[in-house]
Amino acid sequence: MTTGRAKGRTARTHAYEVAVRAEAALGEGPTWDADAGRLIWIDILGSRVFTYDPVSGRRTVLATEQHVGAAKPRVGGGLVVNLRDGIGLYGPDSVTGSGPESITGSGPDSVTGSGGSAAGGTQEFRWLHREVVPGRRANDAAVAADGSLWAGTMRYDEAPGGGSLSRVAPDGTVTTVLDDVAVSNGTGWSPDGRLMYYIDSPTRRIDVFDFDGRQISNRRQLAIVEEGEGFPDGLTVDADGCVWVALWDGGEIRRYTPSGTLDRVVELPVPRPTACAFGGADLTDLYITTARTGLEAPHPLAGSVLVVPGAGRGVPQPAFAG
């Protein structure tokens, strides 16, 4: 377990580039889609799912109609989305239009019940699991090695205990894993699959669990962000087993070793980085989403996607099996 910055032992860098210049209110959830060779990311409050191909520069955008907490690729194409009212599925053609343009038509608010579907142009949507809870919305999510989605929620007022973390099986079966959460955020696994890392942001902790492939146990603290240095938000795990964490209101990305030692910091010009993920053909580029919501005078790059080329080496991410 570690606390603080440990400046004397920590490598610091300012090296970043702008991947996508944007003004997302709450950019989040960068995910590398290896089959398509593109980055998926979202604007939670803008109800948008974006894709970006760094080779061609091609971009697309999908309007989800509801606040969207996460979007991940599905086996065979399409997206699984963690939405305000539950878990939804988009078909393979949902984000293939030329862009940037908004793909409109039928979406979650046009479909009622669980398992319903609607087609609109080249997109098709259906609910996998629908559960409407007033005052609650979806937040970060991650896909485990078995193809299940681990999906988080939170209340709009961020009330303690108002959120949760659930495992969503490919057939839509939902199992609540943690039910005393304020702001469910970063979730990821060690390269050998034996550990799961997790963040409930207001606690300022990065926690680690033992993981047996389906269940978690033995929760303990890996590291804590000291008061005044920001709040841990999204995370990703690299091939060395190190945990990279975005610091909301901290203006940086931190890397912690498996023992909890802070060994690298990427300093950013924006105060609210939200999440990070490795991408590119060799998974060596670190993509970083950012937010501008709540800022009186946002930096010009707030809401953009930044990238640190050659930051490390990531681990291929599984697709949702449903």
mmCIF file of C-alpha atoms in Angstrom:
data_model
loop_
_atom_site.group_PDB
_atom_site.id
_atom_site.type_symbol
_atom_site.label_atom_id
_atom_site.label_comp_id
_atom_site.label_asym_id
_atom_site.label_seq_id
_atom_site.Cartn_x
_atom_site.Cartn_y
_atom_site.Cartn_z
ATOM 1 C CA MET A 1 0.000 0.000 0.000
ATOM 2 C CA THR A 2 1.224 3.495 -0.771
ATOM 3 C CA THR A 3 0.157 7.061 -0.172
ATOM 4 C CA GLY A 4 1.336 10.358 -1.572
ATOM 5 C CA ARG A 5 3.428 11.204 -4.585
ATOM 6 C CA ALA A 6 6.857 9.796 -3.634
ATOM 7 C CA LYS A 7 8.394 12.438 -5.914
ATOM 8 C CA GLY A 8 11.974 11.353 -5.446
ATOM 9 C CA ARG A 9 11.313 7.868 -6.787
ATOM 10 C CA THR A 10 8.741 8.661 -9.447
ATOM 11 C CA ALA A 11 9.416 9.254 -13.140
ATOM 12 C CA ARG A 12 7.376 12.208 -14.397
ATOM 13 C CA THR A 13 6.585 13.184 -17.986
ATOM 14 C CA HIS A 14 4.603 15.827 -19.855
ATOM 15 C CA ALA A 15 4.724 13.931 -23.160
ATOM 16 C CA TYR A 16 1.266 13.776 -24.709
ATOM 17 C CA GLU A 17 -0.391 14.437 -28.060
ATOM 18 C CA VAL A 18 -3.957 15.265 -29.057
ATOM 19 C CA ALA A 19 -5.672 12.242 -30.602
ATOM 20 C CA VAL A 20 -9.193 13.676 -30.917
ATOM 21 C CA ARG A 21 -9.872 17.370 -30.363
ATOM 22 C CA ALA A 22 -13.349 17.527 -28.849
ATOM 23 C CA GLU A 23 -15.472 19.263 -26.230
ATOM 24 C CA ALA A 24 -17.035 16.276 -24.503
ATOM 25 C CA ALA A 25 -18.816 17.207 -21.297
ATOM 26 C CA LEU A 26 -17.735 13.968 -19.631
ATOM 27 C CA GLY A 27 -15.449 11.999 -21.914
ATOM 28 C CA GLU A 28 -14.905 8.505 -20.535
ATOM 29 C CA GLY A 29 -14.344 4.809 -21.125
ATOM 30 C CA PRO A 30 -11.564 4.534 -23.748
ATOM 31 C CA THR A 31 -11.470 0.982 -25.091
ATOM 32 C CA TRP A 32 -9.314 -0.402 -27.890
ATOM 33 C CA ASP A 33 -11.324 -2.521 -30.339
ATOM 34 C CA ALA A 34 -8.572 -4.715 -31.765
ATOM 35 C CA ASP A 35 -10.734 -6.385 -34.435
ATOM 36 C CA ALA A 36 -11.732 -3.023 -35.894
ATOM 37 C CA GLY A 37 -8.419 -1.266 -35.178
ATOM 38 C CA ARG A 38 -10.106 1.667 -33.503
ATOM 39 C CA LEU A 39 -10.681 3.383 -30.196
ATOM 40 C CA ILE A 40 -14.151 3.447 -28.642
ATOM 41 C CA TRP A 41 -14.913 6.216 -26.153
ATOM 42 C CA ILE A 42 -17.989 7.965 -24.812
ATOM 43 C CA ASP A 43 -19.426 11.248 -23.589
ATOM 44 C CA ILE A 44 -21.586 10.191 -20.641
ATOM 45 C CA LEU A 45 -23.593 13.393 -20.328
ATOM 46 C CA GLY A 46 -23.708 13.933 -24.090
ATOM 47 C CA SER A 47 -25.222 10.447 -24.586
ATOM 48 C CA ARG A 48 -22.756 9.661 -27.347
ATOM 49 C CA VAL A 49 -20.486 6.754 -28.279
ATOM 50 C CA PHE A 50 -17.532 7.663 -30.502
ATOM 51 C CA THR A 51 -15.002 5.684 -32.475
ATOM 52 C CA TYR A 52 -11.638 6.845 -33.766
ATOM 53 C CA ASP A 53 -9.269 5.105 -36.190
ATOM 54 C CA PRO A 54 -5.784 6.539 -35.583
ATOM 55 C CA VAL A 55 -4.474 5.258 -38.926
ATOM 56 C CA SER A 56 -7.118 6.742 -41.220
ATOM 57 C CA GLY A 57 -8.377 9.450 -38.887
ATOM 58 C CA ARG A 58 -11.923 8.196 -39.462
ATOM 59 C CA ARG A 59 -14.407 9.006 -36.706
ATOM 60 C CA THR A 60 -18.001 7.985 -36.040
ATOM 61 C CA VAL A 61 -20.553 8.878 -33.394
ATOM 62 C CA LEU A 62 -23.649 7.077 -32.153
ATOM 63 C CA ALA A 63 -26.418 8.839 -30.198
ATOM 64 C CA THR A 64 -27.673 6.582 -27.402
ATOM 65 C CA GLU A 65 -30.643 8.746 -26.236
ATOM 66 C CA GLN A 66 -29.774 7.997 -22.593
ATOM 67 C CA HIS A 67 -26.712 8.815 -20.520
ATOM 68 C CA VAL A 68 -24.189 6.096 -21.298
ATOM 69 C CA GLY A 69 -21.583 4.953 -18.765
ATOM 70 C CA ALA A 70 -19.597 2.575 -20.958
ATOM 71 C CA ALA A 71 -19.502 0.985 -24.405
ATOM 72 C CA LYS A 72 -17.552 -2.190 -25.190
ATOM 73 C CA PRO A 73 -17.179 -4.299 -28.334
ATOM 74 C CA ARG A 74 -19.174 -7.521 -28.690
ATOM 75 C CA VAL A 75 -17.969 -10.816 -30.107
ATOM 76 C CA GLY A 76 -19.037 -10.770 -33.760
ATOM 77 C CA GLY A 77 -19.430 -6.995 -33.858
ATOM 78 C CA GLY A 78 -21.631 -4.358 -32.318
ATOM 79 C CA LEU A 79 -21.578 -2.837 -28.862
ATOM 80 C CA VAL A 80 -22.753 -3.574 -25.357
ATOM 81 C CA VAL A 81 -23.648 -0.343 -23.548
ATOM 82 C CA ASN A 82 -24.098 0.439 -19.876
ATOM 83 C CA LEU A 83 -27.045 2.846 -19.960
ATOM 84 C CA ARG A 84 -29.050 4.783 -17.397
ATOM 85 C CA ASP A 85 -31.823 2.192 -17.446
ATOM 86 C CA GLY A 86 -29.794 -0.984 -17.887
ATOM 87 C CA ILE A 87 -27.611 -2.958 -20.283
ATOM 88 C CA GLY A 88 -28.291 -2.652 -24.008
ATOM 89 C CA LEU A 89 -26.951 -4.175 -27.200
ATOM 90 C CA TYR A 90 -26.332 -2.538 -30.563
ATOM 91 C CA GLY A 91 -25.886 -4.551 -33.729
ATOM 92 C CA PRO A 92 -22.720 -4.764 -35.859
ATOM 93 C CA ASP A 93 -23.665 -1.791 -38.054
ATOM 94 C CA SER A 94 -24.307 0.614 -35.185
ATOM 95 C CA VAL A 95 -21.099 2.633 -35.522
ATOM 96 C CA THR A 96 -20.019 2.113 -39.118
ATOM 97 C CA GLY A 97 -21.292 5.335 -40.679
ATOM 98 C CA SER A 98 -18.898 7.931 -42.072
ATOM 99 C CA GLY A 99 -18.304 10.703 -39.665
ATOM 100 C CA PRO A 100 -18.284 12.597 -37.629
ATOM 101 C CA GLU A 101 -22.071 12.319 -37.864
ATOM 102 C CA SER A 102 -24.818 11.317 -35.479
ATOM 103 C CA ILE A 103 -26.584 8.059 -36.262
ATOM 104 C CA THR A 104 -30.166 8.588 -35.143
ATOM 105 C CA GLY A 105 -33.344 6.512 -35.164
ATOM 106 C CA SER A 106 -34.640 3.929 -32.726
ATOM 107 C CA GLY A 107 -32.705 3.521 -29.488
ATOM 108 C CA PRO A 108 -33.260 2.647 -25.833
ATOM 109 C CA ASP A 109 -36.070 5.162 -25.300
ATOM 110 C CA SER A 110 -37.909 3.695 -28.280
ATOM 111 C CA VAL A 111 -37.852 0.172 -26.833
ATOM 112 C CA THR A 112 -39.870 -1.056 -23.864
ATOM 113 C CA GLY A 113 -39.482 -4.178 -21.786
ATOM 114 C CA SER A 114 -36.540 -6.533 -21.543
ATOM 115 C CA GLY A 115 -35.290 -8.077 -24.751
ATOM 116 C CA GLY A 116 -37.232 -5.767 -27.052
ATOM 117 C CA SER A 117 -35.599 -4.468 -30.192
ATOM 118 C CA ALA A 118 -35.966 -1.721 -32.711
ATOM 119 C CA ALA A 119 -34.207 -0.993 -35.964
ATOM 120 C CA GLY A 120 -33.400 2.447 -37.266
ATOM 121 C CA GLY A 121 -31.406 2.780 -40.488
ATOM 122 C CA THR A 122 -28.229 0.752 -40.074
ATOM 123 C CA GLN A 123 -28.506 0.367 -36.298
ATOM 124 C CA GLU A 124 -30.418 -2.093 -34.166
ATOM 125 C CA PHE A 125 -30.876 -1.881 -30.425
ATOM 126 C CA ARG A 126 -32.312 -4.218 -27.830
ATOM 127 C CA TRP A 127 -32.275 -4.400 -24.072
ATOM 128 C CA LEU A 128 -30.305 -7.236 -22.531
ATOM 129 C CA HIS A 129 -31.290 -6.248 -19.000
ATOM 130 C CA ARG A 130 -33.538 -3.293 -18.160
ATOM 131 C CA GLU A 131 -33.813 -1.982 -14.612
ATOM 132 C CA VAL A 132 -35.093 1.569 -14.113
ATOM 133 C CA VAL A 133 -34.030 3.141 -10.810
ATOM 134 C CA PRO A 134 -34.978 6.834 -10.453
ATOM 135 C CA GLY A 135 -31.984 9.041 -9.687
ATOM 136 C CA ARG A 136 -29.435 6.424 -10.737
ATOM 137 C CA ARG A 137 -27.281 6.174 -13.841
ATOM 138 C CA ALA A 138 -24.672 3.884 -15.326
ATOM 139 C CA ASN A 139 -20.961 4.494 -14.985
ATOM 140 C CA ASP A 140 -17.747 2.661 -15.864
ATOM 141 C CA ALA A 141 -17.661 -0.999 -16.934
ATOM 142 C CA ALA A 142 -15.143 -3.627 -18.038
ATOM 143 C CA VAL A 143 -15.223 -7.025 -19.726
ATOM 144 C CA ALA A 144 -13.699 -10.017 -17.924
ATOM 145 C CA ALA A 145 -11.829 -12.872 -19.588
ATOM 146 C CA ASP A 146 -14.970 -15.032 -19.668
ATOM 147 C CA GLY A 147 -16.813 -12.428 -21.743
ATOM 148 C CA SER A 148 -18.991 -11.106 -18.918
ATOM 149 C CA LEU A 149 -19.543 -7.372 -18.375
ATOM 150 C CA TRP A 150 -18.762 -5.910 -14.954
ATOM 151 C CA ALA A 151 -20.956 -2.828 -14.905
ATOM 152 C CA GLY A 152 -21.037 -0.025 -12.344
ATOM 153 C CA THR A 153 -23.744 2.423 -11.346
ATOM 154 C CA MET A 154 -24.017 5.563 -9.215
ATOM 155 C CA ARG A 155 -26.640 8.052 -8.143
ATOM 156 C CA TYR A 156 -26.668 11.438 -9.859
ATOM 157 C CA ASP A 157 -26.166 13.033 -6.437
ATOM 158 C CA GLU A 158 -23.289 10.597 -5.717
ATOM 159 C CA ALA A 159 -24.892 9.512 -2.450
ATOM 160 C CA PRO A 160 -22.865 6.866 -0.580
ATOM 161 C CA GLY A 161 -24.357 3.405 -1.010
ATOM 162 C CA GLY A 162 -26.452 4.494 -3.996
ATOM 163 C CA GLY A 163 -24.329 2.678 -6.563
ATOM 164 C CA SER A 164 -23.277 -0.890 -7.269
ATOM 165 C CA LEU A 165 -21.030 -3.169 -9.278
ATOM 166 C CA SER A 166 -22.684 -6.092 -11.069
ATOM 167 C CA ARG A 167 -21.584 -8.991 -13.232
ATOM 168 C CA VAL A 168 -23.672 -9.260 -16.393
ATOM 169 C CA ALA A 169 -23.460 -12.671 -18.045
ATOM 170 C CA PRO A 170 -23.729 -12.971 -21.837
ATOM 171 C CA ASP A 171 -27.315 -14.231 -21.460
ATOM 172 C CA GLY A 172 -28.281 -11.144 -19.450
ATOM 173 C CA THR A 173 -28.213 -12.723 -15.990
ATOM 174 C CA VAL A 174 -27.176 -10.046 -13.499
ATOM 175 C CA THR A 175 -25.403 -10.771 -10.229
ATOM 176 C CA THR A 176 -24.719 -7.923 -7.808
ATOM 177 C CA VAL A 177 -21.088 -8.082 -6.705
ATOM 178 C CA LEU A 178 -20.812 -4.901 -4.605
ATOM 179 C CA ASP A 179 -23.865 -3.035 -3.333
ATOM 180 C CA ASP A 180 -22.429 -0.368 -1.041
ATOM 181 C CA VAL A 181 -20.802 1.908 -3.600
ATOM 182 C CA ALA A 182 -20.915 5.672 -4.152
ATOM 183 C CA VAL A 183 -19.298 6.195 -7.578
ATOM 184 C CA SER A 184 -18.387 2.881 -9.208
ATOM 185 C CA ASN A 185 -15.424 3.512 -11.470
ATOM 186 C CA GLY A 186 -12.267 1.827 -12.757
ATOM 187 C CA THR A 187 -12.305 -1.969 -12.972
ATOM 188 C CA GLY A 188 -9.592 -4.199 -14.407
ATOM 189 C CA TRP A 189 -7.718 -7.474 -14.016
ATOM 190 C CA SER A 190 -4.100 -8.534 -13.648
ATOM 191 C CA PRO A 191 -2.527 -10.168 -16.717
ATOM 192 C CA ASP A 192 -2.795 -13.627 -15.105
ATOM 193 C CA GLY A 193 -6.450 -13.030 -14.216
ATOM 194 C CA ARG A 194 -5.966 -13.761 -10.517
ATOM 195 C CA LEU A 195 -6.513 -10.204 -9.255
ATOM 196 C CA MET A 196 -9.196 -7.597 -9.864
ATOM 197 C CA TYR A 197 -8.591 -3.887 -9.293
ATOM 198 C CA TYR A 198 -11.457 -1.546 -8.456
ATOM 199 C CA ILE A 199 -12.143 2.101 -7.648
ATOM 200 C CA ASP A 200 -15.027 3.687 -5.748
ATOM 201 C CA SER A 201 -13.898 7.247 -6.411
ATOM 202 C CA PRO A 202 -14.930 9.138 -3.234
ATOM 203 C CA THR A 203 -12.894 6.698 -1.101
ATOM 204 C CA ARG A 204 -9.742 7.871 -2.966
ATOM 205 C CA ARG A 205 -8.631 4.207 -2.850
ATOM 206 C CA ILE A 206 -7.447 1.794 -5.512
ATOM 207 C CA ASP A 207 -8.503 -1.588 -4.142
ATOM 208 C CA VAL A 208 -7.514 -5.091 -5.143
ATOM 209 C CA PHE A 209 -9.415 -8.385 -4.790
ATOM 210 C CA ASP A 210 -8.537 -12.007 -5.317
ATOM 211 C CA PHE A 211 -10.421 -13.261 -8.384
ATOM 212 C CA ASP A 212 -11.316 -16.853 -9.269
ATOM 213 C CA GLY A 213 -12.766 -16.165 -12.704
ATOM 214 C CA ARG A 214 -16.276 -15.320 -11.472
ATOM 215 C CA GLN A 215 -16.141 -14.112 -7.875
ATOM 216 C CA ILE A 216 -14.049 -11.639 -5.879
ATOM 217 C CA SER A 217 -12.779 -11.944 -2.307
ATOM 218 C CA ASN A 218 -10.219 -10.595 0.156
ATOM 219 C CA ARG A 219 -10.607 -6.897 -0.576
ATOM 220 C CA ARG A 220 -7.627 -4.774 0.443
ATOM 221 C CA GLN A 221 -6.093 -1.420 -0.400
ATOM 222 C CA LEU A 222 -3.433 -1.223 -3.096
ATOM 223 C CA ALA A 223 -2.923 2.553 -2.864
ATOM 224 C CA ILE A 224 -4.677 5.725 -1.781
ATOM 225 C CA VAL A 225 -4.653 9.195 -3.303
ATOM 226 C CA GLU A 226 -4.028 11.776 -0.619
ATOM 227 C CA GLU A 227 -6.617 14.461 0.032
ATOM 228 C CA GLY A 228 -6.145 17.453 -2.248
ATOM 229 C CA GLU A 229 -4.439 15.454 -5.006
ATOM 230 C CA GLY A 230 -7.613 14.467 -6.823
ATOM 231 C CA PHE A 231 -9.830 11.398 -6.988
ATOM 232 C CA PRO A 232 -9.018 8.100 -8.724
ATOM 233 C CA ASP A 233 -11.325 7.530 -11.689
ATOM 234 C CA GLY A 234 -10.806 5.051 -14.525
ATOM 235 C CA LEU A 235 -7.964 2.533 -14.679
ATOM 236 C CA THR A 236 -6.181 0.124 -16.962
ATOM 237 C CA VAL A 237 -3.651 -2.648 -16.271
ATOM 238 C CA ASP A 238 -0.544 -3.094 -18.412
ATOM 239 C CA ALA A 239 1.379 -6.215 -19.414
ATOM 240 C CA ASP A 240 3.695 -5.822 -16.419
ATOM 241 C CA GLY A 241 0.726 -5.909 -14.050
ATOM 242 C CA CYS A 242 1.013 -2.199 -13.233
ATOM 243 C CA VAL A 243 -2.167 -0.183 -12.698
ATOM 244 C CA TRP A 244 -2.582 3.142 -14.529
ATOM 245 C CA VAL A 245 -5.120 5.460 -12.877
ATOM 246 C CA ALA A 246 -6.642 8.752 -14.060
ATOM 247 C CA LEU A 247 -6.915 11.401 -11.356
ATOM 248 C CA TRP A 248 -10.066 13.538 -11.579
ATOM 249 C CA ASP A 249 -9.157 17.031 -10.324
ATOM 250 C CA GLY A 250 -5.560 15.825 -10.142
ATOM 251 C CA GLY A 251 -4.537 16.556 -13.725
ATOM 252 C CA GLU A 252 -2.452 13.430 -14.152
ATOM 253 C CA ILE A 253 -2.267 9.720 -14.845
ATOM 254 C CA ARG A 254 -0.460 7.605 -12.260
ATOM 255 C CA ARG A 255 1.069 4.165 -12.607
ATOM 256 C CA TYR A 256 1.250 1.920 -9.546
ATOM 257 C CA THR A 257 3.271 -1.290 -9.481
ATOM 258 C CA PRO A 258 1.614 -4.551 -8.319
ATOM 259 C CA SER A 259 2.993 -3.818 -4.834
ATOM 260 C CA GLY A 260 1.291 -0.419 -4.784
ATOM 261 C CA THR A 261 4.393 1.712 -5.387
ATOM 262 C CA LEU A 262 3.835 4.874 -7.419
ATOM 263 C CA ASP A 263 6.535 4.781 -10.098
ATOM 264 C CA ARG A 264 5.324 6.907 -13.028
ATOM 265 C CA VAL A 265 3.236 10.048 -13.516
ATOM 266 C CA VAL A 266 1.968 11.595 -16.744
ATOM 267 C CA GLU A 267 1.211 15.265 -16.085
ATOM 268 C CA LEU A 268 -1.582 16.748 -18.215
ATOM 269 C CA PRO A 269 -2.748 20.278 -19.038
ATOM 270 C CA VAL A 270 -6.358 19.484 -18.113
ATOM 271 C CA PRO A 271 -7.537 19.051 -14.517
ATOM 272 C CA ARG A 272 -10.049 16.276 -15.141
ATOM 273 C CA PRO A 273 -8.664 13.231 -16.931
ATOM 274 C CA THR A 274 -11.226 10.464 -16.508
ATOM 275 C CA ALA A 275 -9.830 7.176 -17.799
ATOM 276 C CA CYS A 276 -7.045 5.611 -19.827
ATOM 277 C CA ALA A 277 -6.476 2.558 -22.010
ATOM 278 C CA PHE A 278 -3.731 1.154 -24.197
ATOM 279 C CA GLY A 279 -4.357 1.020 -27.923
ATOM 280 C CA GLY A 280 -2.781 0.954 -31.340
ATOM 281 C CA ALA A 281 -1.651 -2.063 -33.320
ATOM 282 C CA ASP A 282 0.929 -3.042 -30.690
ATOM 283 C CA LEU A 283 -1.016 -1.720 -27.651
ATOM 284 C CA THR A 284 1.757 0.709 -26.691
ATOM 285 C CA ASP A 285 -0.106 4.031 -26.934
ATOM 286 C CA LEU A 286 -1.957 5.243 -23.852
ATOM 287 C CA TYR A 287 -5.250 6.969 -24.735
ATOM 288 C CA ILE A 288 -6.722 9.334 -22.142
ATOM 289 C CA THR A 289 -10.264 10.707 -22.009
ATOM 290 C CA THR A 290 -10.990 14.041 -20.317
ATOM 291 C CA ALA A 291 -13.929 16.127 -19.088
ATOM 292 C CA ARG A 292 -14.963 19.773 -19.065
ATOM 293 C CA THR A 293 -18.143 19.518 -17.003
ATOM 294 C CA GLY A 294 -18.151 21.652 -13.851
ATOM 295 C CA LEU A 295 -15.196 23.785 -14.922
ATOM 296 C CA GLU A 296 -15.765 27.562 -15.006
ATOM 297 C CA ALA A 297 -12.993 28.186 -17.528
ATOM 298 C CA PRO A 298 -12.147 24.866 -19.212
ATOM 299 C CA HIS A 299 -8.744 24.389 -20.782
ATOM 300 C CA PRO A 300 -9.027 24.287 -24.613
ATOM 301 C CA LEU A 301 -8.218 20.559 -24.538
ATOM 302 C CA ALA A 302 -10.737 19.690 -21.811
ATOM 303 C CA GLY A 303 -13.121 17.144 -23.318
ATOM 304 C CA SER A 304 -10.570 15.919 -25.870
ATOM 305 C CA VAL A 305 -8.874 12.534 -26.143
ATOM 306 C CA LEU A 306 -5.141 12.697 -25.493
ATOM 307 C CA VAL A 307 -2.520 10.041 -26.219
ATOM 308 C CA VAL A 308 0.933 9.223 -24.880
ATOM 309 C CA PRO A 309 2.742 7.279 -27.633
ATOM 310 C CA GLY A 310 4.916 4.416 -26.447
ATOM 311 C CA ALA A 311 3.832 4.772 -22.817
ATOM 312 C CA GLY A 312 4.023 1.045 -22.120
ATOM 313 C CA ARG A 313 2.464 -2.190 -23.313
ATOM 314 C CA GLY A 314 -1.149 -3.052 -22.734
ATOM 315 C CA VAL A 315 -3.028 -6.343 -22.565
ATOM 316 C CA PRO A 316 -5.582 -7.345 -25.247
ATOM 317 C CA GLN A 317 -9.100 -6.746 -23.930
ATOM 318 C CA PRO A 318 -11.823 -9.364 -24.386
ATOM 319 C CA ALA A 319 -15.111 -8.574 -26.099
ATOM 320 C CA PHE A 320 -18.499 -9.064 -24.491
ATOM 321 C CA ALA A 321 -19.748 -12.555 -25.367
ATOM 322 C CA GLY A 322 -23.449 -11.645 -25.535
#
